[in-house]
Short mmCIF file of C-alpha atoms and ligand atoms in Angstrom, two decimals:
data_model
loop_
_atom_site.label_atom_id
_atom_site.label_comp_id
_atom_site.label_asym_id
_atom_site.label_seq_id
_atom_site.Cartn_x
_atom_site.Cartn_y
_atom_site.Cartn_z
CA MET A 1 -80.67 23.54 46.47
CA ILE A 2 -81.81 24.16 42.49
CA ARG A 3 -81.46 21.12 40.36
CA LYS A 4 -79.47 21.16 37.57
CA ILE A 5 -81.31 22.03 34.49
CA GLN A 6 -80.78 19.52 31.49
CA ASN A 7 -80.30 21.53 28.61
CA GLN A 8 -78.18 18.89 26.71
CA PHE A 9 -79.76 15.86 25.35
CA THR A 10 -78.33 11.99 24.26
CA ILE A 11 -79.55 10.14 21.85
CA GLY A 12 -81.01 8.27 24.46
CA ASP A 13 -82.59 10.91 26.12
CA VAL A 14 -84.38 12.46 23.43
CA ALA A 15 -85.56 8.36 22.12
CA ARG A 16 -87.26 7.65 25.70
CA MET A 17 -88.82 11.15 25.50
CA ALA A 18 -90.30 10.65 22.50
CA GLY A 19 -91.09 7.09 23.09
CA ILE A 20 -89.32 5.82 20.13
CA ASP A 21 -86.62 2.81 19.76
CA SER A 22 -82.80 5.12 19.66
CA ARG A 23 -82.33 3.08 16.44
CA VAL A 24 -85.76 5.60 14.57
CA LEU A 25 -83.55 8.18 15.68
CA ARG A 26 -80.76 6.86 13.60
CA THR A 27 -82.86 5.84 10.45
CA TRP A 28 -84.41 9.77 10.95
CA GLU A 29 -81.02 11.30 11.54
CA GLU A 30 -79.33 9.69 8.15
CA ARG A 31 -82.68 10.55 6.01
CA GLY A 32 -81.54 14.52 7.47
CA GLU A 33 -85.65 14.02 9.25
CA ILE A 34 -83.79 15.71 12.11
CA PRO A 35 -81.08 17.96 13.13
CA GLU A 36 -77.45 16.22 13.11
CA ALA A 37 -76.85 15.28 16.89
CA ARG A 38 -73.59 17.57 17.94
CA ARG A 39 -70.70 16.33 20.43
CA ASN A 40 -70.36 17.95 23.73
CA GLY A 41 -67.03 17.81 25.64
CA SER A 42 -67.26 14.09 26.86
CA ASN A 43 -67.65 13.09 23.27
CA HIS A 44 -71.51 12.14 23.29
CA ARG A 45 -73.57 12.97 20.75
CA VAL A 46 -76.35 15.38 22.15
CA TYR A 47 -79.29 17.84 21.47
CA SER A 48 -80.38 20.76 22.36
CA PHE A 49 -83.83 21.24 24.39
CA ASP A 50 -85.52 23.13 21.58
CA GLU A 51 -83.77 19.93 19.24
CA ALA A 52 -85.53 17.33 21.61
CA ARG A 53 -89.14 18.89 21.50
CA SER A 54 -88.93 19.33 18.40
CA ILE A 55 -87.74 15.60 17.62
CA VAL A 56 -90.92 14.29 20.33
CA ARG A 57 -93.67 16.15 18.59
CA LEU A 58 -92.40 14.75 15.08
CA SER A 59 -92.15 11.43 16.50
CA ALA A 60 -96.19 12.13 19.20
CA GLY A 61 -97.82 13.39 15.41
CA ASP A 62 -100.75 13.61 17.44
CA GLN A 63 -102.88 12.20 15.39
CA HIS A 64 -104.62 9.00 16.56
CA ARG A 65 -106.48 7.49 13.62
CA ARG A 66 -108.14 4.75 12.84
CA ILE A 67 -108.01 3.40 9.09
CA ALA A 68 -110.04 -0.50 8.10
CA ILE A 69 -108.13 -2.42 5.37
CA VAL A 70 -111.48 -3.91 3.74
CA ASN A 71 -111.71 -6.05 0.95
CA GLN A 72 -114.74 -8.93 0.21
CA LYS A 73 -112.69 -9.89 -2.26
CA GLY A 74 -110.28 -12.31 -1.73
CA GLY A 75 -106.35 -12.66 -1.75
CA VAL A 76 -105.92 -8.98 -2.82
CA GLY A 77 -103.35 -7.68 -0.36
CA LYS A 78 -105.74 -6.74 2.93
CA THR A 79 -103.32 -8.57 5.61
CA THR A 80 -100.31 -7.77 3.70
CA THR A 81 -101.13 -4.25 3.58
CA THR A 82 -102.07 -4.19 7.16
CA PHE A 83 -99.00 -6.41 8.33
CA SER A 84 -96.14 -3.88 6.10
CA LEU A 85 -97.79 -0.61 6.11
CA ALA A 86 -98.03 -1.23 10.71
CA GLY A 87 -94.26 -2.35 10.21
CA ALA A 88 -93.47 0.73 8.15
CA LEU A 89 -95.59 3.36 10.39
CA ALA A 90 -93.97 1.68 13.55
CA ALA A 91 -90.37 2.39 12.19
CA ARG A 92 -91.16 5.88 11.41
CA GLY A 93 -91.90 5.75 15.30
CA ARG A 94 -95.06 5.74 15.20
CA LYS A 95 -96.91 3.19 18.34
CA VAL A 96 -99.01 0.79 16.50
CA LEU A 97 -101.57 -1.39 16.90
CA ALA A 98 -102.36 -4.13 14.25
CA ILE A 99 -105.98 -6.06 14.88
CA ASP A 100 -106.70 -8.65 13.63
CA LEU A 101 -110.41 -9.20 12.31
CA ASP A 102 -110.10 -12.58 9.76
CA PRO A 103 -110.13 -15.93 11.75
CA GLN A 104 -107.52 -17.07 9.30
CA ALA A 105 -105.31 -15.04 11.93
CA ASN A 106 -102.88 -14.91 8.95
CA LEU A 107 -102.02 -11.29 10.52
CA SER A 108 -101.03 -12.26 14.44
CA ALA A 109 -99.36 -15.23 13.28
CA SER A 110 -97.29 -13.01 10.17
CA LEU A 111 -96.64 -11.07 13.87
CA GLY A 112 -95.29 -14.49 15.24
CA ILE A 113 -98.56 -14.48 17.75
CA GLU A 114 -99.60 -17.78 18.62
CA LEU A 115 -102.06 -18.34 20.67
CA GLU A 116 -102.43 -20.65 23.72
CA ASP A 117 -105.90 -22.25 24.64
CA GLN A 118 -106.03 -19.53 27.86
CA ASP A 119 -105.37 -16.35 25.65
CA SER A 120 -107.68 -13.94 25.18
CA SER A 121 -108.60 -12.60 21.46
CA ILE A 122 -110.54 -10.39 18.93
CA GLU A 123 -113.39 -12.86 20.46
CA ASP A 124 -113.22 -11.58 23.78
CA VAL A 125 -113.64 -8.24 22.99
CA PHE A 126 -116.95 -9.19 20.93
CA VAL A 127 -118.76 -11.32 22.75
CA ASN A 128 -117.87 -10.31 26.34
CA ASP A 129 -119.70 -7.15 27.15
CA ASP A 130 -117.05 -6.75 30.36
CA PHE A 131 -113.43 -7.75 28.28
CA ALA A 132 -111.72 -4.81 27.92
CA ALA A 133 -109.37 -4.60 24.19
CA ALA A 134 -106.85 -3.61 26.05
CA ASP A 135 -106.73 -7.48 27.47
CA ALA A 136 -106.39 -8.87 24.78
CA VAL A 137 -103.23 -6.45 23.03
CA ARG A 138 -99.80 -8.18 22.60
CA THR A 139 -96.86 -6.49 22.29
CA THR A 140 -94.60 -8.00 19.36
CA ARG A 141 -90.74 -8.03 18.56
CA PHE A 142 -90.71 -4.78 16.66
CA PRO A 143 -90.87 -1.12 19.15
CA GLY A 144 -93.80 0.17 18.62
CA LEU A 145 -95.91 -2.35 17.03
CA TYR A 146 -98.59 -4.05 19.14
CA CYS A 147 -101.25 -6.79 17.78
CA LEU A 148 -104.60 -7.69 19.05
CA PRO A 149 -104.47 -10.78 18.04
CA ALA A 150 -107.24 -13.80 16.05
CA ARG A 151 -108.37 -17.27 16.63
CA PRO A 152 -109.54 -19.49 14.39
CA ARG A 153 -113.21 -19.51 16.62
CA LEU A 154 -113.83 -15.76 15.35
CA ALA A 155 -115.72 -17.90 12.59
CA GLY A 156 -118.49 -18.23 14.65
CA VAL A 157 -118.40 -14.86 16.36
CA GLU A 158 -120.97 -13.30 13.38
CA ILE A 159 -124.07 -15.45 14.84
CA LYS A 160 -123.00 -14.57 18.99
CA ILE A 161 -123.11 -11.39 18.23
CA PHE A 162 -125.67 -11.36 16.06
CA ASP A 163 -129.03 -10.40 18.85
CA ALA A 164 -126.21 -8.53 20.50
CA PHE A 165 -128.31 -4.61 21.46
CA LEU A 166 -126.23 -1.89 18.91
CA ARG A 167 -124.10 -4.44 17.56
CA GLU A 168 -122.63 -2.92 14.64
CA THR A 169 -121.31 -0.79 17.47
CA ILE A 170 -119.67 -2.77 20.13
CA LEU A 171 -115.66 -2.57 18.51
CA ASP A 172 -116.03 1.16 18.24
CA ARG A 173 -117.24 1.32 21.64
CA LYS A 174 -114.61 -1.08 23.29
CA LEU A 175 -111.54 0.81 21.07
CA THR A 176 -112.90 3.94 22.36
CA PRO A 177 -110.74 3.87 25.09
CA LEU A 178 -107.64 2.52 22.97
CA HIS A 179 -107.88 5.82 20.68
CA ASP A 180 -105.68 7.86 22.56
CA GLU A 181 -102.51 4.85 23.06
CA TYR A 182 -101.82 4.83 19.55
CA ASP A 183 -100.70 6.92 16.93
CA PHE A 184 -102.34 4.38 14.17
CA ILE A 185 -104.56 1.10 15.07
CA LEU A 186 -105.05 -0.77 11.43
CA ILE A 187 -108.02 -3.35 10.84
CA ASP A 188 -107.41 -5.89 8.96
CA CYS A 189 -111.11 -7.14 7.39
CA PRO A 190 -112.10 -10.72 6.49
CA PRO A 191 -113.00 -10.80 2.79
CA ASN A 192 -116.53 -10.08 2.83
CA LEU A 193 -119.32 -7.83 3.95
CA SER A 194 -120.12 -9.53 7.26
CA LEU A 195 -120.74 -7.79 10.97
CA VAL A 196 -117.69 -8.40 11.23
CA THR A 197 -116.71 -6.05 8.88
CA VAL A 198 -119.06 -3.63 10.06
CA ASN A 199 -117.91 -3.27 13.45
CA ALA A 200 -114.54 -2.79 11.50
CA LEU A 201 -115.97 -0.30 9.01
CA VAL A 202 -118.16 1.64 12.01
CA SER A 203 -114.84 1.73 14.80
CA CYS A 204 -112.65 3.72 12.04
CA GLN A 205 -112.86 6.84 10.15
CA GLU A 206 -110.80 6.35 7.37
CA ALA A 207 -110.28 2.99 5.19
CA LEU A 208 -107.96 1.55 2.49
CA VAL A 209 -109.60 -0.41 0.05
CA PRO A 210 -106.26 -2.94 -1.56
CA ILE A 211 -107.39 -3.58 -5.29
CA GLU A 212 -105.37 -5.35 -7.49
CA ALA A 213 -105.32 -5.12 -11.36
CA GLN A 214 -106.17 -8.64 -12.18
CA THR A 215 -109.12 -9.22 -10.25
CA TYR A 216 -110.84 -5.40 -10.36
CA SER A 217 -114.59 -6.25 -10.09
CA ILE A 218 -116.29 -2.65 -10.15
CA LYS A 219 -119.26 -4.75 -8.82
CA ALA A 220 -116.63 -5.46 -5.52
CA ILE A 221 -115.93 -1.54 -5.36
CA SER A 222 -120.10 -0.77 -6.15
CA ASP A 223 -121.35 -2.96 -2.99
CA LEU A 224 -118.75 -1.67 -0.79
CA THR A 225 -119.21 2.07 -1.43
CA ASN A 226 -123.26 1.74 -0.85
CA THR A 227 -122.50 -0.30 2.83
CA VAL A 228 -119.92 2.78 3.82
CA ALA A 229 -122.75 4.96 2.15
CA LEU A 230 -124.85 3.13 4.71
CA ILE A 231 -123.10 3.28 7.46
CA ARG A 232 -123.36 6.79 6.93
CA SER A 233 -127.13 7.05 6.42
CA ARG A 234 -128.25 4.88 9.44
CA LEU A 235 -125.47 5.64 11.84
CA ASP A 236 -124.29 8.28 10.96
CA ARG A 237 -120.65 8.00 10.74
CA GLY A 238 -118.56 9.12 8.01
CA ILE A 239 -115.89 6.97 6.39
CA ALA A 240 -113.34 8.06 4.32
CA LEU A 241 -112.17 5.21 1.25
CA ARG A 242 -109.15 5.13 -0.37
CA PHE A 243 -108.36 2.70 -2.89
CA LEU A 244 -104.30 1.07 -2.71
CA PRO A 245 -103.94 -0.54 -6.06
CA THR A 246 -101.64 -3.66 -5.27
CA LYS A 247 -99.41 -7.28 -6.92
CA ILE A 248 -98.65 -4.53 -9.74
CA ASP A 249 -96.11 -6.21 -12.48
CA GLY A 250 -94.86 -3.06 -14.28
CA ARG A 251 -94.21 -5.63 -16.72
CA MET A 252 -97.83 -6.22 -17.98
CA LYS A 253 -99.42 -3.90 -19.81
CA VAL A 254 -102.83 -5.04 -18.81
CA ALA A 255 -102.14 -3.90 -15.71
CA GLY A 256 -101.08 -0.51 -16.43
CA GLU A 257 -103.90 -0.89 -18.59
CA ILE A 258 -106.30 -1.78 -16.27
CA LEU A 259 -104.44 1.01 -13.63
CA ASP A 260 -105.37 3.56 -15.76
CA ALA A 261 -109.34 2.79 -16.15
CA ILE A 262 -109.15 2.51 -12.22
CA ARG A 263 -107.87 5.64 -11.57
CA GLY A 264 -109.59 7.06 -14.05
CA GLY A 265 -112.63 6.19 -12.73
CA LEU A 266 -111.91 6.60 -8.70
CA LYS A 267 -109.83 9.93 -8.72
CA ASN A 268 -107.79 10.95 -6.20
CA ARG A 269 -108.91 8.88 -3.81
CA VAL A 270 -106.34 6.26 -5.44
CA LEU A 271 -103.06 6.40 -3.34
CA PRO A 272 -99.55 5.19 -5.38
CA SER A 273 -99.58 1.21 -6.10
CA ILE A 274 -97.96 -0.72 -4.11
CA ARG A 275 -95.21 -3.27 -7.06
CA THR A 276 -95.64 -6.86 -7.17
CA ASP A 277 -92.31 -7.93 -4.59
CA ALA A 278 -92.05 -11.70 -3.51
CA ASN A 279 -89.87 -10.07 -0.56
CA LEU A 280 -93.65 -9.76 0.97
CA VAL A 281 -94.92 -13.13 0.29
CA ARG A 282 -91.63 -14.82 2.59
CA CYS A 283 -91.91 -12.00 5.65
CA PRO A 284 -95.02 -13.77 7.11
CA MET A 285 -92.58 -16.37 7.42
CA LEU A 286 -89.87 -14.36 8.74
CA ARG A 287 -92.48 -13.25 11.55
CA ALA A 288 -91.25 -9.24 10.35
CA PRO A 289 -92.94 -6.91 7.96
CA ALA A 290 -90.74 -5.39 5.30
CA ALA A 291 -89.72 -2.29 6.96
CA PHE A 292 -88.19 -4.83 9.75
CA ALA A 293 -87.18 -8.07 7.19
CA PHE A 294 -86.00 -6.43 4.13
CA PRO A 295 -86.07 -2.50 4.41
CA ALA A 296 -84.56 -2.24 0.76
CA SER A 297 -87.22 -4.39 -1.18
CA LYS A 298 -89.32 -2.54 -3.42
CA GLY A 299 -92.51 -3.51 -1.08
CA ALA A 300 -90.67 -1.87 1.49
CA ARG A 301 -90.56 1.01 -0.46
CA ASP A 302 -93.56 1.46 -1.92
CA TYR A 303 -94.89 0.89 1.81
CA ASP A 304 -92.92 3.20 3.28
CA ARG A 305 -94.28 5.66 0.45
CA ILE A 306 -97.67 5.19 2.40
CA ALA A 307 -96.79 5.16 5.57
CA ALA A 308 -95.26 8.88 5.20
CA LEU A 309 -98.26 9.75 3.05
CA LEU A 310 -100.58 9.18 6.08
CA VAL A 311 -98.10 10.94 9.06
CA GLN A 312 -97.77 13.37 6.48
CA GLU A 313 -101.60 14.50 6.36
CA GLN A 314 -101.66 15.36 10.31
CA GLY A 315 -105.13 13.47 10.03
CA PRO A 316 -107.34 11.16 8.01
CA PRO A 317 -108.85 12.58 5.13
CA ALA A 318 -112.56 14.23 4.31
CA VAL A 319 -114.65 11.75 3.64
CA ASP A 320 -115.74 13.41 0.07
CA ALA A 321 -112.82 13.58 -0.73
N1 ATP B 1 -97.19 -6.59 -4.07
C1 ATP B 1 -97.06 -7.81 -3.59
N2 ATP B 1 -96.84 -8.95 -4.04
C2 ATP B 1 -96.22 -10.01 -3.73
N3 ATP B 1 -96.89 -10.90 -3.52
C3 ATP B 1 -98.05 -10.17 -2.79
C4 ATP B 1 -98.80 -8.80 -2.56
N4 ATP B 1 -99.29 -8.61 -2.09
C5 ATP B 1 -99.66 -9.89 -1.02
N5 ATP B 1 -98.97 -10.71 -1.92
C6 ATP B 1 -99.47 -12.06 -1.92
O1 ATP B 1 -100.96 -12.14 -2.52
C7 ATP B 1 -101.22 -13.65 -1.68
C8 ATP B 1 -102.87 -12.67 -1.25
O2 ATP B 1 -102.26 -11.83 -0.02
P1 ATP B 1 -103.03 -11.38 0.97
O3 ATP B 1 -103.12 -12.59 2.29
O4 ATP B 1 -102.51 -9.74 1.86
O5 ATP B 1 -104.86 -10.77 1.16
P2 ATP B 1 -105.83 -10.72 1.38
O6 ATP B 1 -107.11 -10.21 1.04
O7 ATP B 1 -105.63 -10.35 2.59
O8 ATP B 1 -106.73 -11.53 1.31
P3 ATP B 1 -107.86 -12.78 2.20
O9 ATP B 1 -108.62 -12.17 1.45
O10 ATP B 1 -107.55 -14.42 2.09
O11 ATP B 1 -107.54 -12.41 3.79
C9 ATP B 1 -100.09 -14.06 0.08
O12 ATP B 1 -100.01 -14.84 -0.82
C10 ATP B 1 -99.78 -12.46 -0.73
O13 ATP B 1 -98.17 -12.99 -0.09
MG1 MG B 2 -106.42 -11.74 5.03
#
């Protein structure tokens, strides 16, 4: 007997095929990114096979990008960017792993992850040779969004890995088995250029550097650029650096002037800015990224613009871009 070939797919079918939440599909439909589903004889909303296939391909995107969110200056918006961008990408149907490399563990807490003593964390990934990174990955309440959490003990990791063999590439080796698993891996770095931060850079093809106009420092950017150049020359890893102005207050004339100067210096490597938005400050307490907590807010829209840009690129930018 020949099995009946399915030629109509419900929204639920397509969502499952694409590995995304059906709510995501409805949002895409509203935005006109995919065709509107038709009603079949039993009044179910369905897609044809070709439509279903194109949606699945749209959602899969086959990118597998790894992005370090880095700046040794404190308080510039690294964690906010990792958290909000991870949320924006997941809301767009991507499978995202947010890795917390900061002993402050703000990112983990913002995603609602509180570790018990026996729970594993990124520290185990660094210090135990036999420990697989996948074993520390946690789900979150949000479809498509996963977290590899940190705990305060991470502060001691620097010392523990100082004498390790190939110590700059520990994280890179540990993350390799996860590359195909996620569309995006985002790494929130601590506010320094330590060995842990170098491990993050080495494991990524690109880095996003949040910069705050008020605290912008040419020295900090040149130190970071030098570190990236060293990684390239000594370890043969090219990392595409791009800058993300954060906490931009349109009413402050001086912020605009500094921003112009930054754009003048860094040219096409500066991404569209993130405006100051109190909703972004509230999100960690609500344990939900802006895309889910306040989808219509300035902050959510600004980060969604960056997510849209990344998704459209279909791959990391050229290293010298
Ligand atoms: N666009 C924004 N609008 C308003 N507040 C923001 C924005 N971005 C970040 N903040 C706030 O600025 C503070 C510092 O942000 P965040 O913690 O993301 O910086 P960080 O670079 O991760 O800091 P650290 O170096 O300590 O890890 C936080 O209180 C955060 O809520
Ligand atoms: Mg932080």
